[in-house]
Tab-separated table of C-alpha atoms in Angstrom:
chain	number	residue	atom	x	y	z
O	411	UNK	CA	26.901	-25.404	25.113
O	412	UNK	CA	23.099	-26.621	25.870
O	413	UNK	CA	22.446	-22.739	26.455
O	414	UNK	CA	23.866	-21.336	23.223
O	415	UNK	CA	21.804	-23.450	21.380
O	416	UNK	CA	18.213	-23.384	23.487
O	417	UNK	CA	19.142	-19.530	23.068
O	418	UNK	CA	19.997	-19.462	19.664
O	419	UNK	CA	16.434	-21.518	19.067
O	420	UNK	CA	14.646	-18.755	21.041
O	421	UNK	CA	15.735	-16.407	18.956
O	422	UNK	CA	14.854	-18.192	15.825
O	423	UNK	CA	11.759	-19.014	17.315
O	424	UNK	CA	11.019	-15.187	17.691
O	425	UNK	CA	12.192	-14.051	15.086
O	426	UNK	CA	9.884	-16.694	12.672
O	427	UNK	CA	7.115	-15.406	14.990
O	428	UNK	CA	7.786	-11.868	14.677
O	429	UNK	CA	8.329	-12.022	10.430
O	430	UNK	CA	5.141	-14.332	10.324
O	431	UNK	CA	3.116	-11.676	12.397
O	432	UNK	CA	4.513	-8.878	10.382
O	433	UNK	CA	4.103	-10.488	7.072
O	434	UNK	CA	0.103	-11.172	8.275
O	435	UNK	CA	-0.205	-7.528	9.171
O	436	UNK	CA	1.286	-5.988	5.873
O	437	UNK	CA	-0.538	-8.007	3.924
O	438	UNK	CA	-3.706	-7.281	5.614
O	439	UNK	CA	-2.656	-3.815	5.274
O	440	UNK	CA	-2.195	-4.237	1.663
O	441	UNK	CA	-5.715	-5.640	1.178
O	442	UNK	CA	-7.120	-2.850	3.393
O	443	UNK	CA	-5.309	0.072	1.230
O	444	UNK	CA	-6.847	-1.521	-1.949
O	445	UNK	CA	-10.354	-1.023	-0.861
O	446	UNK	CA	-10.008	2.518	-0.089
O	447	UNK	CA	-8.491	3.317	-3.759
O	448	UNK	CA	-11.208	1.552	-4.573
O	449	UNK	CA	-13.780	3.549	-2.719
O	450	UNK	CA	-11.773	6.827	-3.623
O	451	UNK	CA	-12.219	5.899	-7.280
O	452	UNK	CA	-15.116	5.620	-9.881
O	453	UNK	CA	-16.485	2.011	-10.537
O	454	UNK	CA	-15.414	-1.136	-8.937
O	455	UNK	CA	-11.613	-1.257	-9.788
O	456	UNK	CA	-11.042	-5.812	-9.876
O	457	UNK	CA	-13.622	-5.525	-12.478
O	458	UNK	CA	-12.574	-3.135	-14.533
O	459	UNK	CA	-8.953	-4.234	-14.690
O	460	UNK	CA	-10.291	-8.107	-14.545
O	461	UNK	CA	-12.896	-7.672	-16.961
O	462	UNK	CA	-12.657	-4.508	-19.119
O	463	UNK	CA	-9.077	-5.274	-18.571
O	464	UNK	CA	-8.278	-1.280	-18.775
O	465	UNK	CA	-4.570	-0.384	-18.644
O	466	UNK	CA	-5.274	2.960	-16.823
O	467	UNK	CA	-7.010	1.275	-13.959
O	468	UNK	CA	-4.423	-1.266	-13.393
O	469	UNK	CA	-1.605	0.997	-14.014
O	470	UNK	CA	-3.291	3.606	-11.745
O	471	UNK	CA	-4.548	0.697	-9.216
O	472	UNK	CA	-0.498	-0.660	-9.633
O	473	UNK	CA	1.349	2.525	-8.690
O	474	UNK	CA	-1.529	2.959	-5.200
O	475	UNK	CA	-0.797	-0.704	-4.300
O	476	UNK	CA	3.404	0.154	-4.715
O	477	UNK	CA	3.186	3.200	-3.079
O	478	UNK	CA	1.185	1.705	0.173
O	479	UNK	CA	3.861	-0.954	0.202
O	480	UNK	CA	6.470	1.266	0.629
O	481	UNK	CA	4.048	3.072	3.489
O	482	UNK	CA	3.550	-0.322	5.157
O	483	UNK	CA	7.414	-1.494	4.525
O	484	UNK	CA	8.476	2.244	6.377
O	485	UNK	CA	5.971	1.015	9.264
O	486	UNK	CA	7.261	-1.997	9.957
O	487	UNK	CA	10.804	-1.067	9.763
O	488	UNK	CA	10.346	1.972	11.899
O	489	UNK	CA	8.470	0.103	15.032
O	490	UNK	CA	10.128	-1.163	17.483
O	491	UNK	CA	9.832	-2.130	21.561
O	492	UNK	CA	8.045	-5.525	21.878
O	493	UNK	CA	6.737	-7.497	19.292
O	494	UNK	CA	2.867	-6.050	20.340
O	495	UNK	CA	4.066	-2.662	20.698
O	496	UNK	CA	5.631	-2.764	17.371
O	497	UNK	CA	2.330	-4.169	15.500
O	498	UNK	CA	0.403	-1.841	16.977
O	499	UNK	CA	2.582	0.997	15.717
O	500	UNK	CA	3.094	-0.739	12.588
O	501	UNK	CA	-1.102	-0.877	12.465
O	502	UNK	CA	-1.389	2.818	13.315
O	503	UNK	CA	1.179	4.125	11.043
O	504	UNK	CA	0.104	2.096	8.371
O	505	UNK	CA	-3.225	2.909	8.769
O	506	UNK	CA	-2.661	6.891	8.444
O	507	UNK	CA	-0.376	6.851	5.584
O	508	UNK	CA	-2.842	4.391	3.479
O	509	UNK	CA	-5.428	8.155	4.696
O	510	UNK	CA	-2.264	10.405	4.045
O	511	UNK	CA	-1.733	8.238	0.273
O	512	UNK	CA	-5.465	7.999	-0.184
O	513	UNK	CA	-5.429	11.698	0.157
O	514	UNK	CA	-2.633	13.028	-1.171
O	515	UNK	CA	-3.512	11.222	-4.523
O	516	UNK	CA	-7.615	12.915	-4.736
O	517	UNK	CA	-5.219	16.138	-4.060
O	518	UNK	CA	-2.731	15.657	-6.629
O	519	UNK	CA	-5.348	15.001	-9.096
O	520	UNK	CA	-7.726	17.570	-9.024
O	521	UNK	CA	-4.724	19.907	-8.511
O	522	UNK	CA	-3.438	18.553	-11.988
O	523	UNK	CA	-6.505	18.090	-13.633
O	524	UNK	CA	-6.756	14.933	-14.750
O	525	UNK	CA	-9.575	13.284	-14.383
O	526	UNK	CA	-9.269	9.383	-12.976
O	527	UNK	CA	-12.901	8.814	-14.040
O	528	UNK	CA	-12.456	9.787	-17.435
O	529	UNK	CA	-8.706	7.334	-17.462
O	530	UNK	CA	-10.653	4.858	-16.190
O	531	UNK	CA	-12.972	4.965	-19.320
O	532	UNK	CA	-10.295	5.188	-22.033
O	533	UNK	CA	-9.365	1.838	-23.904
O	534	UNK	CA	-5.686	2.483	-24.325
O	535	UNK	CA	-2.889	3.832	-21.948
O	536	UNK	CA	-2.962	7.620	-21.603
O	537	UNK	CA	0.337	9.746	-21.243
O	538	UNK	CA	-2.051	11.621	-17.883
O	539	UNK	CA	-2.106	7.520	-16.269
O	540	UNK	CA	1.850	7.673	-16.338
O	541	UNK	CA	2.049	11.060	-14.518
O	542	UNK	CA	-0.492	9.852	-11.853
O	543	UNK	CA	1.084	6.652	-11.691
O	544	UNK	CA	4.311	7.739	-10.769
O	545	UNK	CA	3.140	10.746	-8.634
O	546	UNK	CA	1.159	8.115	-6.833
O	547	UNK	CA	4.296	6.206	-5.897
O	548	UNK	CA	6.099	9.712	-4.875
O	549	UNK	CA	3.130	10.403	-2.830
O	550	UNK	CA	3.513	6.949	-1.297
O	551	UNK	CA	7.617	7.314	-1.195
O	552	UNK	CA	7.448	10.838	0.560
O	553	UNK	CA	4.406	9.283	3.270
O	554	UNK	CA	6.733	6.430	3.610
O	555	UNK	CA	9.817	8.716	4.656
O	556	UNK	CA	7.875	10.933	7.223
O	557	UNK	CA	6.637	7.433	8.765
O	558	UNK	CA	10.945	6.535	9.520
């Protein structure tokens, strides 16, 4: 009986480790995948949506930060092996879809057209910010996908 329980507080033990350490990581991630849609678009994008409080930056800035969540969520849930082995993976794949999302969005728009620096300057929500948006999180969706 003294087993079951020692093992069943190992386990809890490890796992509470494990989600803490994960949890750490993605977040870190998170932060990380801001600052590159920040560097891969015009103007400093906390002040514009904090201070000019533009709509098309924070929906824009929004459907990145959803769309490398998904990319993170697909990294940790496809590691595996020990609980290093599976951080580092989760750290490498997470790190190459935030490129492969960073990427894929600079692609999408000049392909389309639409210019982010010119959304980023308009006052009120454009109909172009709602494709981008939710291409961005497709983007992000299909990266997250080929990580699994």
């Amino acid at each position: 009986m003294e087993t079951q329980s020692t093992t069943f507080g190992e386990v809890l033990g490890n796992g509470a480790l494990a989600i803490t350490a994960y949890a750490i990581l993605g977040v870190l991630l998170l932060v990380a995948g801001f600052y590159v849609i920040d560097m891969a678009t015009p103007g400093r994008l906390s002040k514009i949506i904090r201070e000019e409080r533009n709509p098309n930056a924070t929906a824009l800035t929004s459907s990145a930060m959803a769309a490398i969540a998904l990319i993170v969520a697909a990294s940790i849930f496809s590691s595996g092996g020990t609980l290093t082995e599976g951080l580092i993976a989760t750290l490498v794949f997470g790190l190459i879809g935030i490129a492969v999302q960073t990427v894929g969005m600079i692609v999408f728009d000049l392909i389309a057209g639409i210019s982010v620096r010119a959304l980023a300057q308009e006052a009120t929500l454009q109909p172009a910010t709602v494709l981008l948006s939710v291409t961005h999180v497709a983007i992000g969706l299909i990266t997250a996908v080929a990580v699994i």
